[in-house]
Amino acid sequence: MASPVPPLSPSPGPTHDLLTLSPGQQRAVIGVEMFSTFLSFLGCAFVLTAMVYFRRLSQRPARLVCAIVSAALVESVGTFLSFFMLGKEAEHPGMCSLQGFLAQFSQIAMFAWTLALTLDLYLFVVNGENLTKRKENVIHGSAFALSMIMALLPATTGAYGPAGVWCWITHANSGNMWRWVSFYIPIYVMAIAVITLLAIISYTVRVRFASDTSTSEQERAAAEALVTRLRLYPLIVLGLYVFPTINRIYDAAAPEDSFFLWILHALTGPLLGFCSAIVYGLDRPIRSRVSDLLYRNGFFMTWTSPLDEESGSDDEAVVFGDEEGIRLDPDY
């Protein structure tokens, strides 16, 4: 019979959280997180492989998506490492701190590059501006710098360590402050910014097509598909981060851990990378090329999506009805 999983924090201390879940409950939480992390890892690895294989990285939107998915992949790798450290955090505090740092950096990075992708789309659709290579580099650099700063701040007080069932920012060493200052407040500010920009983009698309009688039904369908896909992101953020936020608030305020909240936290927290890969990475051109590759290798199947219906060919751009004829890059 397998030996019980030792508590991550057998006793409270200056650098450890007090975990009140039983060994069996810890195993259940870890098993759920392993499942979610495995899904995220597969989704990210598939999207990155498809982008490289189909040579999509020469396109600016694909590079921004690649940054989001790469950050999610880093998070998955860091989470896998934590499984091998289970119960040994006190013996290897440096490795535990590294895992917490990777988790913090990668999750902030996913939000930062998602905001960058949305800003790029906003500038293109609303302002008619195509980013130059120099401006794109500035956006990438800003997203990386923000993620690194937010990850380094907790390290200045030694706040990384065992934080419940895995390593992250502890309660001790100003950890509660850093959880909000360097994580929850930044991600929700970025999420609100993304939602606001997406609302403006959606409104702009609808208004321009409504006022342009020359727009074909195919172009209208493509624009509707774009708006539909854009709406998915707010639902993803709200759905996946509401339970981790509630659990951390409860964890900081209550003397006993909630097994139910830890399960929901473990189930939804790691899936942001997987969902981002599905929404942003598996666009219609990639799905079409994968279907074609499978068909040519003897797998008689097609891979379609409701978003693909009547939305034009893979190489067709959407033309907005303004005087300059703004075109929407089909990679969006």
mmCIF file of C-alpha atoms in Angstrom:
data_model
loop_
_atom_site.group_PDB
_atom_site.id
_atom_site.type_symbol
_atom_site.label_atom_id
_atom_site.label_comp_id
_atom_site.label_asym_id
_atom_site.label_seq_id
_atom_site.Cartn_x
_atom_site.Cartn_y
_atom_site.Cartn_z
ATOM 1 C CA MET A 1 0.000 0.000 0.000
ATOM 2 C CA ALA A 2 1.320 3.444 -0.891
ATOM 3 C CA SER A 3 2.518 5.489 2.034
ATOM 4 C CA PRO A 4 0.455 8.561 2.865
ATOM 5 C CA VAL A 5 1.533 11.878 1.464
ATOM 6 C CA PRO A 6 3.241 13.866 4.219
ATOM 7 C CA PRO A 7 1.811 17.295 4.903
ATOM 8 C CA LEU A 8 3.675 20.039 3.102
ATOM 9 C CA SER A 9 3.726 22.110 6.263
ATOM 10 C CA PRO A 10 3.591 19.860 9.324
ATOM 11 C CA SER A 11 3.797 22.814 11.650
ATOM 12 C CA PRO A 12 3.495 26.544 11.316
ATOM 13 C CA GLY A 13 6.716 28.477 11.079
ATOM 14 C CA PRO A 14 8.227 31.683 9.832
ATOM 15 C CA THR A 15 8.390 30.504 6.223
ATOM 16 C CA HIS A 16 5.669 27.833 6.022
ATOM 17 C CA ASP A 17 1.892 27.934 5.737
ATOM 18 C CA LEU A 18 -0.062 25.684 8.067
ATOM 19 C CA LEU A 19 -1.918 23.182 5.880
ATOM 20 C CA THR A 20 -4.861 21.501 7.610
ATOM 21 C CA LEU A 21 -5.840 19.115 4.796
ATOM 22 C CA SER A 22 -5.432 15.424 5.550
ATOM 23 C CA PRO A 23 -2.900 13.352 3.550
ATOM 24 C CA GLY A 24 -5.780 11.802 1.582
ATOM 25 C CA GLN A 25 -7.206 15.200 0.758
ATOM 26 C CA GLN A 26 -3.766 16.383 -0.334
ATOM 27 C CA ARG A 27 -3.480 13.413 -2.686
ATOM 28 C CA ALA A 28 -6.878 14.235 -4.178
ATOM 29 C CA VAL A 29 -5.963 17.897 -4.715
ATOM 30 C CA ILE A 30 -2.631 16.958 -6.269
ATOM 31 C CA GLY A 31 -4.280 14.397 -8.535
ATOM 32 C CA VAL A 32 -6.774 16.965 -9.818
ATOM 33 C CA GLU A 33 -3.999 19.497 -10.386
ATOM 34 C CA MET A 34 -1.907 16.890 -12.202
ATOM 35 C CA PHE A 35 -4.825 16.216 -14.560
ATOM 36 C CA SER A 36 -5.391 19.919 -15.289
ATOM 37 C CA THR A 37 -1.677 20.572 -15.706
ATOM 38 C CA PHE A 38 -1.319 17.626 -18.078
ATOM 39 C CA LEU A 39 -4.144 19.010 -20.244
ATOM 40 C CA SER A 40 -2.491 22.418 -20.283
ATOM 41 C CA PHE A 41 0.895 20.921 -21.172
ATOM 42 C CA LEU A 42 -0.559 18.909 -24.067
ATOM 43 C CA GLY A 43 -2.510 21.873 -25.418
ATOM 44 C CA CYS A 44 0.476 24.210 -25.259
ATOM 45 C CA ALA A 45 2.903 21.685 -26.748
ATOM 46 C CA PHE A 46 0.514 20.943 -29.620
ATOM 47 C CA VAL A 47 -0.061 24.606 -30.470
ATOM 48 C CA LEU A 48 3.645 25.468 -30.357
ATOM 49 C CA THR A 49 4.503 22.445 -32.505
ATOM 50 C CA ALA A 50 1.802 23.362 -35.025
ATOM 51 C CA MET A 51 3.017 26.959 -35.222
ATOM 52 C CA VAL A 52 6.594 25.893 -35.895
ATOM 53 C CA TYR A 53 5.638 23.105 -38.310
ATOM 54 C CA PHE A 54 3.301 25.319 -40.334
ATOM 55 C CA ARG A 55 5.727 28.274 -40.178
ATOM 56 C CA ARG A 56 3.294 30.663 -38.530
ATOM 57 C CA LEU A 57 5.905 32.514 -36.454
ATOM 58 C CA SER A 58 6.646 34.876 -39.317
ATOM 59 C CA GLN A 59 3.301 36.544 -38.543
ATOM 60 C CA ARG A 60 3.013 39.073 -35.717
ATOM 61 C CA PRO A 61 -0.254 37.795 -34.138
ATOM 62 C CA ALA A 62 1.164 34.265 -34.119
ATOM 63 C CA ARG A 63 4.270 35.463 -32.282
ATOM 64 C CA LEU A 64 2.118 37.094 -29.600
ATOM 65 C CA VAL A 65 0.056 33.924 -29.255
ATOM 66 C CA CYS A 66 3.282 31.930 -29.065
ATOM 67 C CA ALA A 67 4.412 34.077 -26.126
ATOM 68 C CA ILE A 68 1.137 33.392 -24.266
ATOM 69 C CA VAL A 69 1.335 29.657 -24.884
ATOM 70 C CA SER A 70 5.051 29.515 -24.000
ATOM 71 C CA ALA A 71 4.318 31.144 -20.635
ATOM 72 C CA ALA A 72 1.611 28.553 -20.006
ATOM 73 C CA LEU A 73 4.078 25.805 -20.905
ATOM 74 C CA VAL A 74 6.578 27.176 -18.363
ATOM 75 C CA GLU A 75 3.849 27.094 -15.734
ATOM 76 C CA SER A 76 3.079 23.464 -16.568
ATOM 77 C CA VAL A 77 6.728 22.449 -16.302
ATOM 78 C CA GLY A 78 7.059 24.213 -12.954
ATOM 79 C CA THR A 79 3.965 22.463 -11.644
ATOM 80 C CA PHE A 80 5.276 19.066 -12.751
ATOM 81 C CA LEU A 81 8.504 19.758 -10.856
ATOM 82 C CA SER A 82 6.512 20.447 -7.687
ATOM 83 C CA PHE A 83 5.127 16.905 -7.734
ATOM 84 C CA PHE A 84 8.614 15.489 -7.341
ATOM 85 C CA MET A 85 9.241 17.831 -4.412
ATOM 86 C CA LEU A 86 6.125 16.874 -2.483
ATOM 87 C CA GLY A 87 6.939 16.565 1.205
ATOM 88 C CA LYS A 88 10.583 17.574 0.642
ATOM 89 C CA GLU A 89 10.173 21.356 0.536
ATOM 90 C CA ALA A 90 11.939 21.877 3.852
ATOM 91 C CA GLU A 91 14.917 19.840 2.609
ATOM 92 C CA HIS A 92 15.159 21.775 -0.682
ATOM 93 C CA PRO A 93 13.940 25.327 0.019
ATOM 94 C CA GLY A 94 15.793 26.693 -3.005
ATOM 95 C CA MET A 95 13.959 24.388 -5.416
ATOM 96 C CA CYS A 96 10.635 25.224 -3.768
ATOM 97 C CA SER A 97 11.349 28.940 -4.140
ATOM 98 C CA LEU A 98 12.239 28.388 -7.802
ATOM 99 C CA GLN A 99 8.935 26.626 -8.410
ATOM 100 C CA GLY A 100 7.054 29.481 -6.743
ATOM 101 C CA PHE A 101 8.961 31.999 -8.843
ATOM 102 C CA LEU A 102 8.154 30.118 -12.080
ATOM 103 C CA ALA A 103 4.471 29.927 -11.162
ATOM 104 C CA GLN A 104 4.346 33.645 -10.389
ATOM 105 C CA PHE A 105 6.270 34.706 -13.506
ATOM 106 C CA SER A 106 4.412 32.464 -15.949
ATOM 107 C CA GLN A 107 0.909 33.397 -14.795
ATOM 108 C CA ILE A 108 1.620 37.139 -14.865
ATOM 109 C CA ALA A 109 3.254 36.628 -18.295
ATOM 110 C CA MET A 110 0.140 34.927 -19.691
ATOM 111 C CA PHE A 111 -1.996 37.911 -18.729
ATOM 112 C CA ALA A 112 0.602 40.448 -19.878
ATOM 113 C CA TRP A 113 0.946 38.931 -23.353
ATOM 114 C CA THR A 114 -2.806 38.469 -23.641
ATOM 115 C CA LEU A 115 -3.132 42.197 -22.979
ATOM 116 C CA ALA A 116 -0.425 42.789 -25.602
ATOM 117 C CA LEU A 117 -2.304 40.688 -28.158
ATOM 118 C CA THR A 118 -5.551 42.517 -27.420
ATOM 119 C CA LEU A 119 -3.819 45.900 -27.650
ATOM 120 C CA ASP A 120 -2.342 44.915 -31.008
ATOM 121 C CA LEU A 121 -5.801 43.972 -32.282
ATOM 122 C CA TYR A 122 -7.280 47.193 -30.862
ATOM 123 C CA LEU A 123 -4.690 49.374 -32.582
ATOM 124 C CA PHE A 124 -5.298 47.571 -35.859
ATOM 125 C CA VAL A 125 -9.102 47.459 -35.845
ATOM 126 C CA VAL A 126 -9.913 50.767 -34.132
ATOM 127 C CA ASN A 127 -6.961 52.969 -35.131
ATOM 128 C CA GLY A 128 -5.967 51.267 -38.368
ATOM 129 C CA GLU A 129 -2.375 50.996 -37.127
ATOM 130 C CA ASN A 130 -0.051 48.151 -38.064
ATOM 131 C CA LEU A 131 2.700 47.727 -35.499
ATOM 132 C CA THR A 132 6.237 48.063 -36.758
ATOM 133 C CA LYS A 133 8.841 45.508 -35.751
ATOM 134 C CA ARG A 134 10.325 48.029 -33.318
ATOM 135 C CA LYS A 135 6.980 48.641 -31.600
ATOM 136 C CA GLU A 136 6.346 44.906 -31.451
ATOM 137 C CA ASN A 137 9.691 44.436 -29.703
ATOM 138 C CA VAL A 138 8.734 47.162 -27.222
ATOM 139 C CA ILE A 139 5.473 45.337 -26.464
ATOM 140 C CA HIS A 140 7.277 42.016 -25.966
ATOM 141 C CA GLY A 141 9.888 43.672 -23.778
ATOM 142 C CA SER A 142 7.271 45.439 -21.665
ATOM 143 C CA ALA A 143 5.316 42.224 -21.097
ATOM 144 C CA PHE A 144 8.480 40.365 -20.094
ATOM 145 C CA ALA A 145 9.680 43.189 -17.822
ATOM 146 C CA LEU A 146 6.327 43.451 -16.045
ATOM 147 C CA SER A 147 6.241 39.688 -15.473
ATOM 148 C CA MET A 148 9.812 39.634 -14.169
ATOM 149 C CA ILE A 149 9.274 42.582 -11.808
ATOM 150 C CA MET A 150 6.091 41.060 -10.373
ATOM 151 C CA ALA A 151 7.961 37.774 -9.867
ATOM 152 C CA LEU A 152 11.009 39.397 -8.243
ATOM 153 C CA LEU A 153 9.073 41.533 -5.740
ATOM 154 C CA PRO A 154 8.108 38.619 -3.403
ATOM 155 C CA ALA A 155 11.700 37.379 -3.565
ATOM 156 C CA THR A 156 12.941 40.621 -1.997
ATOM 157 C CA THR A 157 11.455 39.542 1.353
ATOM 158 C CA GLY A 158 11.985 35.796 0.931
ATOM 159 C CA ALA A 159 8.252 35.201 0.534
ATOM 160 C CA TYR A 160 8.511 32.188 -1.806
ATOM 161 C CA GLY A 161 8.022 28.764 -0.228
ATOM 162 C CA PRO A 162 5.363 26.142 0.578
ATOM 163 C CA ALA A 163 1.963 27.788 0.181
ATOM 164 C CA GLY A 164 -0.606 25.117 0.839
ATOM 165 C CA VAL A 165 -0.428 22.097 -1.451
ATOM 166 C CA TRP A 166 2.279 23.585 -3.705
ATOM 167 C CA CYS A 167 5.026 26.175 -3.643
ATOM 168 C CA TRP A 168 4.186 29.808 -4.267
ATOM 169 C CA ILE A 169 4.038 32.952 -2.087
ATOM 170 C CA THR A 170 3.724 32.062 1.594
ATOM 171 C CA HIS A 171 1.805 33.930 4.273
ATOM 172 C CA ALA A 172 5.035 34.847 6.029
ATOM 173 C CA ASN A 173 7.608 37.512 5.147
ATOM 174 C CA SER A 174 4.974 39.958 3.832
ATOM 175 C CA GLY A 175 3.608 37.161 1.638
ATOM 176 C CA ASN A 176 -0.052 38.136 2.048
ATOM 177 C CA MET A 177 0.763 41.631 0.826
ATOM 178 C CA TRP A 178 2.749 40.316 -2.147
ATOM 179 C CA ARG A 179 -0.079 37.969 -3.166
ATOM 180 C CA TRP A 180 -2.287 40.985 -3.754
ATOM 181 C CA VAL A 181 0.267 43.594 -4.839
ATOM 182 C CA SER A 182 2.218 41.388 -7.245
ATOM 183 C CA PHE A 183 -0.428 38.906 -8.389
ATOM 184 C CA TYR A 184 -4.168 39.338 -7.868
ATOM 185 C CA ILE A 185 -4.355 43.110 -8.355
ATOM 186 C CA PRO A 186 -2.167 43.071 -11.519
ATOM 187 C CA ILE A 187 -4.000 40.170 -13.162
ATOM 188 C CA TYR A 188 -7.433 41.627 -12.505
ATOM 189 C CA VAL A 189 -6.339 45.083 -13.692
ATOM 190 C CA MET A 190 -5.022 43.478 -16.887
ATOM 191 C CA ALA A 191 -8.180 41.374 -17.221
ATOM 192 C CA ILE A 192 -10.375 44.504 -16.922
ATOM 193 C CA ALA A 193 -8.187 46.244 -19.518
ATOM 194 C CA VAL A 194 -8.541 43.279 -21.876
ATOM 195 C CA ILE A 195 -12.309 43.125 -21.421
ATOM 196 C CA THR A 196 -12.611 46.879 -22.048
ATOM 197 C CA LEU A 197 -10.509 46.724 -25.218
ATOM 198 C CA LEU A 198 -12.438 43.696 -26.487
ATOM 199 C CA ALA A 199 -15.732 45.520 -25.905
ATOM 200 C CA ILE A 200 -14.483 48.489 -27.945
ATOM 201 C CA ILE A 201 -13.232 46.175 -30.700
ATOM 202 C CA SER A 202 -16.543 44.300 -30.825
ATOM 203 C CA TYR A 203 -18.509 47.541 -30.958
ATOM 204 C CA THR A 204 -16.258 48.916 -33.710
ATOM 205 C CA VAL A 205 -16.660 45.778 -35.813
ATOM 206 C CA ARG A 206 -20.447 45.821 -35.516
ATOM 207 C CA VAL A 207 -20.820 49.545 -36.199
ATOM 208 C CA ARG A 208 -18.569 49.500 -39.245
ATOM 209 C CA PHE A 209 -20.307 46.538 -40.812
ATOM 210 C CA ALA A 210 -23.764 47.914 -39.999
ATOM 211 C CA SER A 211 -22.947 51.167 -41.785
ATOM 212 C CA ASP A 212 -21.327 49.523 -44.818
ATOM 213 C CA THR A 213 -23.889 48.173 -47.276
ATOM 214 C CA SER A 214 -21.145 46.936 -49.611
ATOM 215 C CA THR A 215 -19.947 44.310 -47.140
ATOM 216 C CA SER A 216 -20.652 40.771 -48.249
ATOM 217 C CA GLU A 217 -22.376 38.168 -46.107
ATOM 218 C CA GLN A 218 -19.133 36.199 -46.009
ATOM 219 C CA GLU A 219 -17.256 39.168 -44.559
ATOM 220 C CA ARG A 220 -20.000 39.773 -42.025
ATOM 221 C CA ALA A 221 -19.863 36.109 -40.973
ATOM 222 C CA ALA A 222 -16.083 36.330 -40.556
ATOM 223 C CA ALA A 223 -16.442 39.435 -38.380
ATOM 224 C CA GLU A 224 -19.129 37.763 -36.254
ATOM 225 C CA ALA A 225 -16.832 34.778 -35.781
ATOM 226 C CA LEU A 226 -14.073 37.114 -34.626
ATOM 227 C CA VAL A 227 -16.359 38.832 -32.115
ATOM 228 C CA THR A 228 -17.603 35.471 -30.838
ATOM 229 C CA ARG A 229 -14.064 34.247 -30.264
ATOM 230 C CA LEU A 230 -13.095 37.494 -28.515
ATOM 231 C CA ARG A 231 -15.954 37.076 -26.056
ATOM 232 C CA LEU A 232 -14.505 33.805 -24.834
ATOM 233 C CA TYR A 233 -11.570 35.401 -23.036
ATOM 234 C CA PRO A 234 -13.515 37.241 -20.288
ATOM 235 C CA LEU A 235 -15.428 34.034 -19.599
ATOM 236 C CA ILE A 236 -12.165 32.109 -19.363
ATOM 237 C CA VAL A 237 -10.622 34.576 -16.910
ATOM 238 C CA LEU A 238 -13.695 34.838 -14.711
ATOM 239 C CA GLY A 239 -14.329 31.111 -14.774
ATOM 240 C CA LEU A 240 -10.780 29.974 -14.083
ATOM 241 C CA TYR A 241 -9.537 32.556 -11.566
ATOM 242 C CA VAL A 242 -12.610 33.103 -9.434
ATOM 243 C CA PHE A 243 -12.047 29.931 -7.359
ATOM 244 C CA PRO A 244 -8.284 30.410 -6.843
ATOM 245 C CA THR A 245 -9.000 33.950 -5.665
ATOM 246 C CA ILE A 246 -11.753 32.829 -3.297
ATOM 247 C CA ASN A 247 -9.567 30.020 -1.962
ATOM 248 C CA ARG A 248 -6.627 32.342 -1.233
ATOM 249 C CA ILE A 249 -8.910 34.844 0.516
ATOM 250 C CA TYR A 250 -10.426 32.053 2.577
ATOM 251 C CA ASP A 251 -6.960 30.618 3.240
ATOM 252 C CA ALA A 252 -5.746 33.954 4.604
ATOM 253 C CA ALA A 253 -8.827 34.574 6.770
ATOM 254 C CA ALA A 254 -9.871 31.142 8.072
ATOM 255 C CA PRO A 255 -7.928 28.859 10.446
ATOM 256 C CA GLU A 256 -8.980 25.704 8.548
ATOM 257 C CA ASP A 257 -8.440 24.940 4.865
ATOM 258 C CA SER A 258 -11.451 24.170 2.668
ATOM 259 C CA PHE A 259 -10.969 20.897 0.785
ATOM 260 C CA PHE A 260 -13.720 21.843 -1.662
ATOM 261 C CA LEU A 261 -12.069 25.178 -2.508
ATOM 262 C CA TRP A 262 -8.661 23.519 -2.905
ATOM 263 C CA ILE A 263 -10.173 21.027 -5.374
ATOM 264 C CA LEU A 264 -11.741 23.820 -7.428
ATOM 265 C CA HIS A 265 -8.481 25.774 -7.235
ATOM 266 C CA ALA A 266 -6.493 22.771 -8.479
ATOM 267 C CA LEU A 267 -9.003 22.045 -11.242
ATOM 268 C CA THR A 268 -9.348 25.535 -12.713
ATOM 269 C CA GLY A 269 -6.058 27.297 -11.915
ATOM 270 C CA PRO A 270 -3.761 25.399 -14.325
ATOM 271 C CA LEU A 271 -6.254 25.466 -17.221
ATOM 272 C CA LEU A 272 -5.662 29.075 -18.313
ATOM 273 C CA GLY A 273 -2.822 27.915 -20.551
ATOM 274 C CA PHE A 274 -4.910 25.127 -22.068
ATOM 275 C CA CYS A 275 -7.885 27.404 -22.731
ATOM 276 C CA SER A 276 -5.669 30.173 -24.117
ATOM 277 C CA ALA A 277 -4.080 27.636 -26.448
ATOM 278 C CA ILE A 278 -7.505 26.541 -27.677
ATOM 279 C CA VAL A 279 -8.934 30.055 -28.110
ATOM 280 C CA TYR A 280 -5.893 31.815 -29.540
ATOM 281 C CA GLY A 281 -3.640 29.084 -30.875
ATOM 282 C CA LEU A 282 -6.004 26.707 -32.646
ATOM 283 C CA ASP A 283 -7.340 29.220 -35.148
ATOM 284 C CA ARG A 284 -8.992 28.198 -38.395
ATOM 285 C CA PRO A 285 -5.836 28.139 -40.563
ATOM 286 C CA ILE A 286 -4.065 25.784 -38.140
ATOM 287 C CA ARG A 287 -7.124 23.523 -37.813
ATOM 288 C CA SER A 288 -7.441 23.419 -41.599
ATOM 289 C CA ARG A 289 -3.786 22.508 -42.077
ATOM 290 C CA VAL A 290 -3.891 19.840 -39.360
ATOM 291 C CA SER A 291 -7.004 18.321 -40.954
ATOM 292 C CA ASP A 292 -5.281 18.298 -44.335
ATOM 293 C CA LEU A 293 -2.169 16.700 -42.839
ATOM 294 C CA LEU A 294 -4.236 13.975 -41.172
ATOM 295 C CA TYR A 295 -6.179 13.330 -44.370
ATOM 296 C CA ARG A 296 -3.019 13.032 -46.482
ATOM 297 C CA ASN A 297 -1.637 10.509 -43.998
ATOM 298 C CA GLY A 298 -4.644 8.227 -44.123
ATOM 299 C CA PHE A 299 -6.795 9.682 -41.351
ATOM 300 C CA PHE A 300 -10.060 10.430 -43.140
ATOM 301 C CA MET A 301 -11.394 13.167 -40.941
ATOM 302 C CA THR A 302 -11.849 16.915 -40.860
ATOM 303 C CA TRP A 303 -11.452 19.245 -37.922
ATOM 304 C CA THR A 304 -13.916 22.097 -38.012
ATOM 305 C CA SER A 305 -15.472 24.527 -35.586
ATOM 306 C CA PRO A 306 -18.796 26.400 -35.484
ATOM 307 C CA LEU A 307 -16.674 29.557 -35.729
ATOM 308 C CA ASP A 308 -15.532 28.423 -39.182
ATOM 309 C CA GLU A 309 -18.959 28.348 -40.783
ATOM 310 C CA GLU A 310 -19.309 30.749 -43.695
ATOM 311 C CA SER A 311 -16.203 32.620 -42.599
ATOM 312 C CA GLY A 312 -14.306 32.437 -45.866
ATOM 313 C CA SER A 313 -11.122 30.751 -46.957
ATOM 314 C CA ASP A 314 -8.008 30.515 -44.863
ATOM 315 C CA ASP A 315 -6.262 33.324 -46.677
ATOM 316 C CA GLU A 316 -9.186 35.726 -46.879
ATOM 317 C CA ALA A 317 -9.041 38.967 -44.932
ATOM 318 C CA VAL A 318 -11.989 40.859 -43.530
ATOM 319 C CA VAL A 319 -12.425 44.339 -44.956
ATOM 320 C CA PHE A 320 -13.992 46.964 -42.724
ATOM 321 C CA GLY A 321 -16.211 49.600 -44.263
ATOM 322 C CA ASP A 322 -14.197 52.746 -43.718
ATOM 323 C CA GLU A 323 -12.662 55.017 -46.273
ATOM 324 C CA GLU A 324 -9.225 53.427 -46.115
ATOM 325 C CA GLY A 325 -10.503 49.860 -46.295
ATOM 326 C CA ILE A 326 -8.975 48.526 -43.047
ATOM 327 C CA ARG A 327 -8.222 44.843 -43.330
ATOM 328 C CA LEU A 328 -8.267 42.423 -40.465
ATOM 329 C CA ASP A 329 -5.394 39.990 -40.496
ATOM 330 C CA PRO A 330 -6.958 36.508 -41.000
ATOM 331 C CA ASP A 331 -4.680 35.108 -38.276
ATOM 332 C CA TYR A 332 -6.874 36.791 -35.671
#
